[in-house]
Coordinates of C-alpha atoms in Angstrom, one line a residue:
Chain A
X1 CA 86.7 -27.6 23.4
X2 CA 84.4 -30.5 24.1
X3 CA 81.9 -28.1 25.6
X4 CA 82.1 -25.8 22.5
X5 CA 81.6 -28.8 20.2
X6 CA 78.6 -29.9 22.2
X7 CA 77.1 -26.4 22.0
X8 CA 77.7 -26.2 18.2
X9 CA 76.0 -29.6 17.9
X10 CA 73.0 -28.5 20.0
X11 CA 72.6 -25.3 18.0
X12 CA 72.8 -27.3 14.7
X13 CA 70.3 -29.7 16.1
X14 CA 67.9 -26.9 17.0
X15 CA 68.3 -25.3 13.6
X16 CA 67.7 -28.6 11.9
X17 CA 64.7 -29.4 14.1
X18 CA 63.3 -25.9 13.1
X19 CA 63.7 -26.7 9.4
X20 CA 61.9 -30.0 9.9
X21 CA 58.8 -28.3 11.4
X22 CA 55.8 -28.3 9.2
X23 CA 55.3 -24.9 7.6
X24 CA 52.6 -22.8 9.2
X25 CA 49.7 -22.7 6.7
X26 CA 48.3 -19.2 6.8
X27 CA 44.9 -18.7 5.2
X28 CA 44.9 -16.5 2.2
X29 CA 42.7 -13.6 3.2
X30 CA 40.6 -12.6 0.1
X31 CA 38.9 -9.3 0.6
X32 CA 35.6 -10.3 -0.8
X33 CA 32.5 -8.1 -0.3
X34 CA 31.3 -10.4 2.4
X35 CA 34.5 -10.3 4.5
X36 CA 34.9 -6.6 4.1
X37 CA 31.4 -5.8 5.0
X38 CA 31.5 -8.2 8.0
X39 CA 34.6 -6.4 9.2
X40 CA 33.4 -2.9 8.4
X41 CA 30.0 -3.3 10.2
X42 CA 31.8 -4.4 13.3
X43 CA 34.8 -2.0 13.2
X44 CA 33.2 1.2 12.1
X45 CA 31.0 1.5 15.3
X46 CA 34.2 1.1 17.4
X47 CA 36.1 3.7 15.4
X48 CA 33.3 6.2 15.7
X49 CA 33.1 5.6 19.4
X50 CA 36.8 6.1 20.0
X51 CA 36.8 9.0 17.5
X52 CA 39.3 7.3 15.1
X53 CA 37.6 8.8 12.1
X54 CA 40.4 8.2 9.7
X55 CA 40.1 4.4 10.2
X56 CA 36.3 4.7 9.9
X57 CA 36.7 6.6 6.6
X58 CA 39.2 3.9 5.4
X59 CA 36.8 1.1 6.1
X60 CA 33.9 2.9 4.6
X61 CA 36.0 3.5 1.4
X62 CA 37.0 -0.2 1.0
X63 CA 33.5 -1.3 1.9
X64 CA 32.1 0.8 -1.0
X65 CA 34.9 -0.3 -3.3
X66 CA 34.1 -4.0 -2.7
X67 CA 30.4 -4.1 -2.3
X68 CA 29.2 -0.9 -4.0
X69 CA 27.1 1.7 -2.3
X70 CA 24.6 0.7 0.3
X71 CA 22.7 2.5 3.0
X72 CA 25.2 1.7 5.7
X73 CA 28.5 2.9 4.0
X74 CA 26.6 5.8 2.4
X75 CA 25.4 6.9 5.9
X76 CA 29.0 6.9 7.3
X77 CA 30.4 8.6 4.3
X78 CA 27.9 11.5 4.5
X79 CA 28.4 11.8 8.3
X80 CA 32.2 11.9 8.0
X81 CA 32.0 14.4 5.2
X82 CA 29.8 16.7 7.4
X83 CA 32.3 16.2 10.2
X84 CA 35.3 17.2 8.2
X85 CA 33.4 19.9 6.4
X86 CA 33.8 18.5 3.0
X87 CA 30.1 17.8 2.5
X88 CA 28.3 19.3 -0.6
X89 CA 24.7 19.0 -1.5
X90 CA 25.7 17.2 -4.7
X91 CA 26.7 14.1 -2.7
X92 CA 22.9 13.6 -2.3
X93 CA 22.3 12.0 -5.7
X94 CA 19.4 9.7 -6.5
X95 CA 21.0 6.6 -4.9
X96 CA 21.8 8.5 -1.7
X97 CA 18.3 9.7 -1.7
X98 CA 16.9 6.1 -2.0
X99 CA 19.1 5.1 0.9
X100 CA 17.8 8.0 3.0
X101 CA 14.2 6.8 2.3
X102 CA 15.2 3.4 3.5
X103 CA 16.8 4.8 6.6
X104 CA 13.8 6.9 7.3
X105 CA 11.4 3.9 6.9
X106 CA 13.6 1.9 9.3
X107 CA 13.6 4.6 11.9
X108 CA 9.9 4.8 11.7
X109 CA 9.2 1.1 12.0
X110 CA 11.8 0.7 14.8
X111 CA 10.1 3.6 16.8
X112 CA 6.8 2.0 16.4
X113 CA 7.9 -1.5 17.3
X114 CA 9.7 -0.3 20.3
X115 CA 6.4 1.3 21.5
X116 CA 3.9 -1.5 20.7
X117 CA 5.8 -4.8 20.6
X118 CA 6.3 -6.7 23.9
X119 CA 9.9 -7.8 23.1
X120 CA 11.3 -5.7 20.3
X121 CA 14.6 -7.6 20.1
X122 CA 12.8 -10.8 19.1
X123 CA 11.2 -8.9 16.3
X124 CA 14.5 -7.3 15.2
X125 CA 16.1 -10.8 15.1
X126 CA 13.7 -11.8 12.4
X127 CA 13.5 -8.5 10.6
X128 CA 17.3 -7.7 10.3
X129 CA 20.0 -10.1 9.4
X130 CA 22.3 -10.1 11.3
X131 CA 20.2 -8.2 13.8
X132 CA 22.8 -7.6 16.6
X133 CA 25.5 -6.1 14.2
X134 CA 23.0 -4.0 12.3
X135 CA 21.4 -2.6 15.5
X136 CA 24.8 -1.8 17.1
X137 CA 25.9 -0.2 13.8
X138 CA 22.7 2.0 13.9
X139 CA 23.2 2.9 17.4
X140 CA 26.8 4.0 16.9
X141 CA 25.9 6.1 13.8
X142 CA 22.9 7.5 15.7
X143 CA 25.1 8.5 18.7
X144 CA 27.7 10.0 16.3
X145 CA 25.0 12.0 14.5
X146 CA 23.5 13.3 17.7
X147 CA 27.0 14.6 18.8
X148 CA 27.5 16.2 15.4
X149 CA 24.1 17.7 15.3
X150 CA 24.6 19.2 18.7
X151 CA 28.0 20.7 17.8
X152 CA 26.8 22.2 14.4
X153 CA 23.5 23.5 16.0
X154 CA 25.6 25.3 18.5
X155 CA 27.7 26.7 15.7
X156 CA 24.5 28.2 14.2
X157 CA 23.5 25.6 11.6
X158 CA 20.2 26.6 9.9
X159 CA 17.2 24.4 10.3
X160 CA 16.9 24.4 6.5
X161 CA 20.5 23.2 6.1
X162 CA 20.7 19.9 4.3
X163 CA 23.3 18.9 6.9
X164 CA 20.7 19.5 9.6
X165 CA 18.2 17.4 7.7
X166 CA 20.6 14.5 7.3
X167 CA 21.8 14.7 10.9
X168 CA 18.2 14.8 12.3
X169 CA 17.4 11.8 10.2
X170 CA 20.5 9.8 11.1
X171 CA 20.1 10.8 14.8
X172 CA 16.6 9.2 14.7
X173 CA 14.9 12.6 15.3
X174 CA 12.2 12.0 12.8
X175 CA 9.8 14.7 13.8
X176 CA 12.5 17.3 13.6
X177 CA 13.5 16.0 10.2
X178 CA 9.9 16.1 8.9
X179 CA 9.3 19.6 10.3
X180 CA 12.4 20.8 8.4
X181 CA 11.3 19.1 5.2
X182 CA 7.8 20.3 5.4
X183 CA 8.7 23.9 6.4
X184 CA 7.8 26.4 3.6
X185 CA 11.1 28.3 4.3
X186 CA 13.0 25.1 3.4
X187 CA 11.0 24.3 0.2
X188 CA 13.8 25.2 -2.2
X189 CA 16.3 22.9 -0.4
X190 CA 17.9 19.8 -2.1
X191 CA 15.8 17.2 -0.2
X192 CA 12.4 18.9 -0.6
X193 CA 13.1 19.2 -4.3
X194 CA 14.0 15.6 -4.6
X195 CA 10.9 14.6 -2.7
X196 CA 8.7 16.8 -4.9
X197 CA 10.3 15.2 -8.0
X198 CA 9.5 11.8 -6.6
X199 CA 5.9 12.8 -5.9
X200 CA 5.6 14.3 -9.4
X201 CA 6.9 11.1 -10.9
X202 CA 4.4 9.0 -9.0
X203 CA 1.6 11.3 -9.9
X204 CA 2.5 11.4 -13.5
X205 CA 1.8 7.7 -13.7
X206 CA -1.4 7.1 -15.6
X207 CA -4.5 6.6 -13.7
X208 CA -6.5 3.6 -14.9
X209 CA -9.9 2.6 -13.7
X210 CA -12.9 0.4 -14.4
X211 CA -16.2 1.6 -13.0
X212 CA -19.8 0.6 -13.0
X213 CA -22.6 3.1 -13.3
X214 CA -26.3 3.2 -12.6
X215 CA -28.8 6.0 -12.9
X216 CA -31.7 7.4 -14.8
X217 CA -32.2 8.6 -18.4
X218 CA -34.6 11.5 -18.7
X219 CA -35.9 12.5 -22.1
X220 CA -37.0 16.1 -22.7
X221 CA -39.2 17.6 -25.5
X222 CA -41.2 15.2 -27.7
X223 CA -38.9 12.3 -26.9
X224 CA -40.3 12.5 -23.3
X225 CA -43.2 10.4 -24.6
X226 CA -40.9 7.5 -23.8
X227 CA -40.7 8.4 -20.1
X228 CA -37.7 8.2 -17.9
X229 CA -35.8 4.9 -17.7
X230 CA -33.3 3.4 -15.4
X231 CA -29.8 2.7 -16.7
X232 CA -26.8 0.6 -16.0
X233 CA -23.4 0.8 -17.6
X234 CA -19.7 0.7 -17.2
X235 CA -16.7 3.0 -17.8
X236 CA -13.2 1.9 -18.7
X237 CA -10.4 4.5 -19.0
X238 CA -7.5 6.3 -17.6
X239 CA -5.7 9.6 -17.7
X240 CA -3.9 11.9 -15.4
X241 CA -4.8 13.8 -12.2
X242 CA -6.5 16.5 -14.3
X243 CA -7.9 14.7 -17.4
X244 CA -9.7 11.4 -17.7
X245 CA -10.6 9.7 -20.9
X246 CA -13.3 7.0 -20.6
X247 CA -14.9 4.6 -23.0
X248 CA -18.4 4.2 -21.6
X249 CA -21.5 2.2 -22.4
X250 CA -24.9 2.5 -20.9
X251 CA -28.1 0.6 -21.3
X252 CA -31.6 1.8 -20.6
X253 CA -34.4 -0.6 -20.0
X254 CA -38.1 -1.0 -19.0
X255 CA -40.9 -0.4 -21.6
X256 CA -42.1 3.0 -22.6
X257 CA -44.4 5.0 -20.3
X258 CA -46.7 5.6 -23.3
X259 CA -47.5 3.9 -26.5
X260 CA -46.0 5.5 -29.6
X261 CA -46.0 4.8 -33.3
X262 CA -43.1 3.9 -35.5
X263 CA -42.8 2.6 -39.1
X264 CA -41.9 -1.0 -39.4
X265 CA -41.7 -2.9 -42.7
X266 CA -43.7 -0.1 -44.5
X267 CA -46.4 0.0 -41.8
X268 CA -47.0 2.3 -38.8
X269 CA -47.2 0.2 -35.7
X270 CA -48.0 1.2 -32.2
X271 CA -45.8 -0.1 -29.4
X272 CA -44.5 0.5 -26.0
X273 CA -41.3 -1.5 -26.4
X274 CA -38.2 0.3 -25.4
X275 CA -34.5 -0.6 -25.0
X276 CA -31.9 2.0 -25.3
X277 CA -28.1 2.4 -25.2
X278 CA -25.1 4.6 -25.6
X279 CA -21.5 3.8 -26.4
X280 CA -18.9 6.5 -26.7
X281 CA -16.0 8.4 -25.4
X282 CA -16.1 10.9 -22.5
X283 CA -13.4 13.3 -21.4
X284 CA -13.5 14.9 -18.0
X285 CA -11.3 17.7 -16.5
X286 CA -11.0 18.1 -12.8
X287 CA -11.8 21.7 -11.9
X288 CA -11.6 21.7 -8.1
X289 CA -10.1 19.2 -5.6
X290 CA -10.6 19.5 -1.9
X291 CA -9.3 16.7 0.1
X292 CA -10.7 13.4 -1.3
X293 CA -13.4 15.2 -3.2
X294 CA -13.2 16.6 -6.7
X295 CA -15.5 18.4 -9.0
X296 CA -15.2 18.0 -12.8
X297 CA -16.7 19.0 -16.0
X298 CA -17.0 16.7 -19.0
X299 CA -17.8 16.4 -22.6
X300 CA -18.4 13.3 -24.7
X301 CA -19.6 11.9 -28.0
X302 CA -20.8 8.6 -29.2
X303 CA -23.7 6.6 -30.7
X304 CA -27.1 6.6 -29.0
X305 CA -29.8 4.3 -30.0
X306 CA -33.4 3.1 -29.1
X307 CA -34.7 -0.3 -30.0
X308 CA -38.4 0.2 -31.0
X309 CA -39.0 -3.3 -32.3
X310 CA -37.5 -6.2 -30.5
X311 CA -35.7 -8.7 -32.8
X312 CA -36.8 -12.3 -32.5
X313 CA -34.7 -14.8 -34.5
X314 CA -36.8 -17.8 -33.6
X315 CA -39.9 -16.1 -35.4
X316 CA -37.8 -14.4 -38.1
X317 CA -38.5 -10.9 -36.7
X318 CA -35.9 -8.4 -37.4
X319 CA -35.7 -5.7 -34.9
X320 CA -35.6 -2.0 -35.5
X321 CA -33.3 0.5 -34.0
X322 CA -33.2 4.3 -34.2
X323 CA -29.7 5.5 -34.0
X324 CA -28.4 9.0 -33.3
X325 CA -25.1 10.8 -32.9
X326 CA -24.8 11.9 -29.2
X327 CA -22.8 14.8 -28.1
X328 CA -23.0 15.5 -24.4
X329 CA -21.7 17.8 -21.7
X330 CA -22.0 17.9 -18.0
X331 CA -20.6 18.2 -14.5
X332 CA -19.8 15.6 -11.9
X333 CA -18.5 15.0 -8.4
X334 CA -16.2 12.2 -7.2
X335 CA -15.1 11.0 -3.8
X336 CA -11.9 9.1 -3.8
X337 CA -11.9 6.4 -1.2
X338 CA -9.0 4.9 0.8
X339 CA -8.4 2.2 -1.7
X340 CA -7.8 4.8 -4.4
X341 CA -11.1 4.0 -6.1
X342 CA -14.0 6.3 -6.2
X343 CA -17.8 6.9 -5.9
X344 CA -19.4 9.7 -7.8
X345 CA -22.3 11.3 -9.5
X346 CA -22.5 12.7 -13.1
X347 CA -25.2 14.8 -14.7
X348 CA -25.0 15.1 -18.5
X349 CA -27.1 16.9 -21.1
X350 CA -27.2 14.8 -24.3
X351 CA -27.8 16.4 -27.7
X352 CA -29.4 13.8 -29.8
X353 CA -31.6 13.6 -32.9
X354 CA -33.7 10.4 -33.1
X355 CA -35.4 10.2 -36.5
X356 CA -38.7 8.3 -36.0
X357 CA -40.5 9.8 -39.0
X358 CA -43.4 9.2 -39.8
X359 CA -44.0 7.8 -36.4
X360 CA -44.3 9.7 -33.1
X361 CA -41.8 12.5 -33.1
X362 CA -38.8 11.8 -31.0
X363 CA -37.3 15.3 -31.3
X364 CA -35.7 16.6 -28.2
X365 CA -32.7 16.1 -26.1
X366 CA -32.1 13.9 -23.0
X367 CA -30.5 14.2 -19.5
X368 CA -28.7 11.4 -17.9
X369 CA -27.9 11.2 -14.2
X370 CA -25.6 8.4 -13.2
X371 CA -23.9 7.2 -10.1
X372 CA -20.5 5.7 -10.7
X373 CA -18.6 3.2 -8.6
X374 CA -14.9 2.7 -9.3
X375 CA -13.9 -1.0 -9.2
X376 CA -10.3 -1.1 -10.2
X377 CA -7.7 1.6 -9.7
X378 CA -4.0 1.9 -10.0
X379 CA -3.2 0.6 -6.5
X380 CA 0.6 0.7 -6.9
X381 CA 0.4 4.5 -7.5
X382 CA -1.8 4.9 -4.4
X383 CA 0.5 2.8 -2.3
X384 CA 3.6 4.7 -3.3
X385 CA 1.9 8.0 -2.5
X386 CA 0.8 6.7 0.8
X387 CA 4.2 5.5 1.6
X388 CA 5.7 8.9 0.8
X389 CA 3.1 10.7 2.9
X390 CA 3.8 8.4 5.8
X391 CA 7.6 8.9 5.5
X392 CA 7.5 12.7 5.3
X393 CA 4.5 13.3 7.4
X394 CA 1.6 14.2 5.1
X395 CA 3.2 16.5 2.6
Chain B
X1 CA -28.9 -2.9 -32.6
X2 CA -30.4 -5.5 -30.2
X3 CA -27.8 -8.2 -30.9
X4 CA -25.0 -5.8 -30.6
X5 CA -26.5 -4.5 -27.3
X6 CA -26.8 -8.1 -26.0
X7 CA -23.2 -8.7 -26.9
X8 CA -22.2 -5.5 -25.0
X9 CA -24.4 -6.5 -22.0
X10 CA -22.6 -9.9 -22.0
X11 CA -19.2 -8.1 -22.1
X12 CA -20.4 -5.9 -19.2
X13 CA -21.2 -8.8 -17.0
X14 CA -17.9 -10.5 -17.9
X15 CA -16.2 -7.3 -16.7
X16 CA -18.3 -7.3 -13.6
X17 CA -17.5 -10.9 -13.0
X18 CA -13.7 -10.3 -13.2
X19 CA -13.6 -7.0 -11.5
X20 CA -14.4 -8.4 -8.1
X21 CA -16.5 -6.4 -5.7
X22 CA -15.0 -5.1 -2.4
X23 CA -18.2 -5.8 -0.5
X24 CA -17.6 -9.6 -0.7
X25 CA -14.2 -9.5 0.9
X26 CA -15.0 -8.3 4.4
X27 CA -17.0 -10.1 7.1
X28 CA -18.0 -9.5 10.7
X29 CA -19.8 -11.4 13.4
X30 CA -20.7 -9.6 16.6
X31 CA -21.4 -11.8 19.5
X32 CA -21.8 -9.6 22.5
X33 CA -21.0 -6.2 24.0
X34 CA -18.2 -5.6 26.4
X35 CA -19.2 -5.5 30.1
X36 CA -16.7 -2.7 30.9
X37 CA -14.7 -0.2 28.9
X38 CA -12.0 -1.7 26.7
X39 CA -8.9 0.5 27.1
X40 CA -6.0 -1.9 27.1
X41 CA -5.8 -4.7 24.5
X42 CA -3.3 -7.4 23.8
X43 CA -2.7 -8.6 20.2
X44 CA -1.8 -12.2 20.0
X45 CA -0.5 -13.8 16.8
X46 CA -1.8 -17.1 16.0
X47 CA 0.3 -19.3 13.8
X48 CA -0.9 -21.7 11.1
X49 CA -2.0 -24.9 12.8
X50 CA 0.4 -26.8 10.5
X51 CA 3.9 -27.8 11.7
X52 CA 5.3 -27.7 8.2
X53 CA 4.2 -24.2 7.6
X54 CA 5.3 -22.6 10.8
X55 CA 9.0 -22.4 10.0
X56 CA 8.5 -21.0 6.6
X57 CA 6.4 -18.1 7.7
X58 CA 9.0 -15.9 9.5
X59 CA 9.0 -13.3 6.8
X60 CA 5.3 -13.2 6.7
X61 CA 5.2 -13.0 10.5
X62 CA 7.4 -9.9 10.5
X63 CA 5.3 -8.2 7.8
X64 CA 2.2 -9.2 9.7
X65 CA 3.5 -7.7 12.9
X66 CA 4.5 -4.5 11.0
X67 CA 1.1 -4.3 9.4
X68 CA -0.7 -4.8 12.7
X69 CA 1.5 -2.1 14.4
X70 CA 0.9 0.4 11.5
X71 CA -2.9 -0.2 11.5
X72 CA -3.6 -0.3 15.2
X73 CA -1.4 2.7 16.0
X74 CA -3.8 4.8 13.9
X75 CA -6.7 4.3 16.3
X76 CA -7.4 6.2 19.5
X77 CA -9.9 3.8 21.1
X78 CA -7.4 1.8 23.2
X79 CA -3.8 1.2 24.0
X80 CA -2.4 -2.0 22.6
X81 CA 0.6 -4.3 22.9
X82 CA 1.6 -7.0 20.4
X83 CA 2.7 -10.0 22.4
X84 CA 5.8 -11.8 21.6
X85 CA 4.5 -15.3 22.1
X86 CA 2.9 -16.9 19.1
X87 CA 0.0 -19.3 19.7
X88 CA -1.0 -22.3 17.7
X89 CA -4.8 -22.8 18.2
X90 CA -7.0 -25.0 16.1
X91 CA -9.4 -22.8 14.3
X92 CA -12.5 -24.1 16.1
X93 CA -11.1 -24.7 19.5
X94 CA -13.1 -22.2 21.5
X95 CA -11.9 -23.7 24.8
X96 CA -8.3 -23.0 23.9
X97 CA -9.1 -19.5 22.8
X98 CA -10.9 -18.8 26.1
X99 CA -8.1 -20.2 28.2
X100 CA -5.8 -17.6 26.9
X101 CA -7.9 -15.1 28.8
X102 CA -6.3 -16.3 32.0
X103 CA -2.8 -15.3 30.8
X104 CA -4.2 -12.0 29.6
X105 CA -5.8 -10.8 32.8
X106 CA -3.7 -7.6 32.8
X107 CA -5.6 -6.5 29.7
X108 CA -9.3 -5.6 29.2
X109 CA -9.4 -7.6 26.0
X110 CA -7.3 -9.6 23.7
X111 CA -7.4 -10.0 19.9
X112 CA -6.4 -13.2 18.2
X113 CA -4.8 -12.3 14.9
X114 CA -4.7 -14.9 12.1
X115 CA -3.3 -14.7 8.7
X116 CA -3.5 -17.2 5.9
X117 CA -2.3 -17.3 2.4
X118 CA -4.8 -18.0 -0.3
X119 CA -4.6 -18.8 -3.9
X120 CA -2.8 -16.4 -6.2
X121 CA -0.7 -14.7 -3.5
X122 CA -3.9 -13.5 -1.8
X123 CA -4.3 -13.3 2.0
X124 CA -7.0 -13.6 4.4
X125 CA -6.6 -11.9 7.8
X126 CA -9.1 -12.3 10.7
X127 CA -9.3 -10.9 14.2
X128 CA -11.2 -12.6 17.0
X129 CA -11.8 -10.2 19.9
X130 CA -12.3 -11.5 23.5
X131 CA -13.1 -9.7 26.6
X132 CA -11.1 -10.9 29.7
X133 CA -12.3 -11.6 33.1
X134 CA -14.8 -13.2 32.4
X135 CA -13.8 -14.4 29.0
X136 CA -16.4 -13.5 26.4
X137 CA -16.2 -13.4 22.6
X138 CA -17.1 -9.9 21.4
X139 CA -16.5 -9.8 17.6
X140 CA -14.8 -11.5 14.7
X141 CA -13.8 -9.5 11.6
X142 CA -12.1 -10.7 8.5
X143 CA -10.9 -9.5 5.2
X144 CA -9.8 -11.5 2.2
X145 CA -8.0 -9.8 -0.7
X146 CA -9.2 -12.5 -3.0
X147 CA -12.7 -11.1 -2.9
X148 CA -12.1 -7.8 -1.3
X149 CA -9.4 -6.0 -3.3
X150 CA -9.0 -5.3 -7.0
X151 CA -5.5 -4.9 -8.2
X152 CA -4.4 -3.2 -11.3
X153 CA -1.3 -5.4 -11.6
X154 CA -0.8 -8.8 -9.9
X155 CA 0.3 -7.9 -6.3
X156 CA 3.1 -9.5 -4.2
X157 CA 2.2 -11.6 -1.2
X158 CA 3.5 -8.9 1.2
X159 CA 1.2 -6.3 -0.3
X160 CA -1.8 -8.6 0.0
X161 CA -1.0 -9.4 3.6
X162 CA -0.8 -5.7 4.4
X163 CA -4.1 -5.0 2.5
X164 CA -5.8 -7.9 4.2
X165 CA -4.7 -6.6 7.7
X166 CA -5.8 -3.1 6.9
X167 CA -9.2 -4.4 5.6
X168 CA -9.8 -6.6 8.7
X169 CA -8.7 -3.6 10.9
X170 CA -11.0 -1.2 9.2
X171 CA -14.1 -3.3 9.6
X172 CA -13.1 -3.9 13.3
X173 CA -12.8 -0.3 14.0
X174 CA -16.0 0.6 12.1
X175 CA -17.8 -1.7 14.4
X176 CA -15.9 -1.1 17.6
X177 CA -18.6 1.3 19.0
X178 CA -21.1 -1.6 18.9
X179 CA -19.1 -3.8 21.2
X180 CA -17.5 -1.2 23.5
X181 CA -19.4 0.0 26.5

């Protein structure tokens, strides 16, 4: 009996001691985007490796729910949908497409850095954050994609199949991906269409430019008494790939080759003074583009003028100008340089009617030849096109 | 019309002034010709010689490396490797620059690659090319986006860094035949 009492007391003591223990404080796990993405980026590679695809799908789903879509969870979602045959082309919407571009750019830069950088890991440690997790995630998804690509290719998957394009991209087989995208047989596929839409969007952005011009102004007919004159000017305008609208101004200088007469303040005077100009609007249409060269035709209209008497405000001398409407038409050539700007030549025939009566007749038309040098171009548009070309291999 | 023409000419020169001409942005100095074919080149990054700037330039460093890789991979004249070690060399310390040649004896030449941010997010990039064994300066090329590029909209610093790298690279390759034997 004594032993039993002692045993009861001991049990009671143990129980009471247990109640006196401090409660275990368990941290409340809040599934924030940060915690979920940290877990997912570490666990998904493991689940892919051990082929526990249900768990990989589960983590991908909650990752997307907590953080929204990103290129990592999108990649796994697409790969798993290809694997369980639930993939449809409509899963590649605009966001998915943007993630694909990002993945492609990363593959390309990684391939390059692996080739030309002495210690690529040091570069990645600065380029990615956190580099080790992202690189092992990429490696796992790449290995999974390669296996899937191998399996589906053996099952007879077409080279134009969207699944093939996604798997080659995710497997890091960039050349195979580019070949499929650029193949004429695959041109009606979902990805080539999205790429073409993107290129069209970029190309539809307005071209804007400022250019300087220099050249020569050659009068014909009676107005040739003035002789040819050098010219300088500028153009400012914009437009599309096909049409360009420019405001242009041009100035011609150096005195006349011959003396001529003109009426000034009621008297006929003889002078060789000359200063000319044009200001107006030009419209050009590109007719032929070969590589970086293009040929265009253009028309224009504006005000043309010749100063025949120089004004001198100090001596109260008013100048005299002869103005004329100018309608012109011509052809031109432009070479677009790597910076997206251009050099070119334009030849225009100008229909003018200078009225110098009763002085020397200025009847006749003129020809202007000008070299143009683009100064400012829409560099963002050029940069975007160049990026697209680099990503998809010179479309 | 004369007064209006004068006003227009004035406007024209204002446009010219602000439009910035590409020809001012690039520079080159050729010192000598290589004494043997240059087929293997090391690219060395040179950090700002300012301890306060070095830690803040990691992002620019990766962009610079990326730009160097993308530019130099497009040429076929020589094989190249971008070295991991970053050097801090005072701009005019020719002795220090030459001493690096001892470390680079496995290469035919080495290129010191500098980048520096200028006002308004512009960048200047310059390359100093040295032949190894014996160490000899061959050429220096530089490109500044402040004077050498015209932007339609104000560019970001990464864009200007890439443009400056490409500009300095273009002028280097345009003159490569003058220094290679």
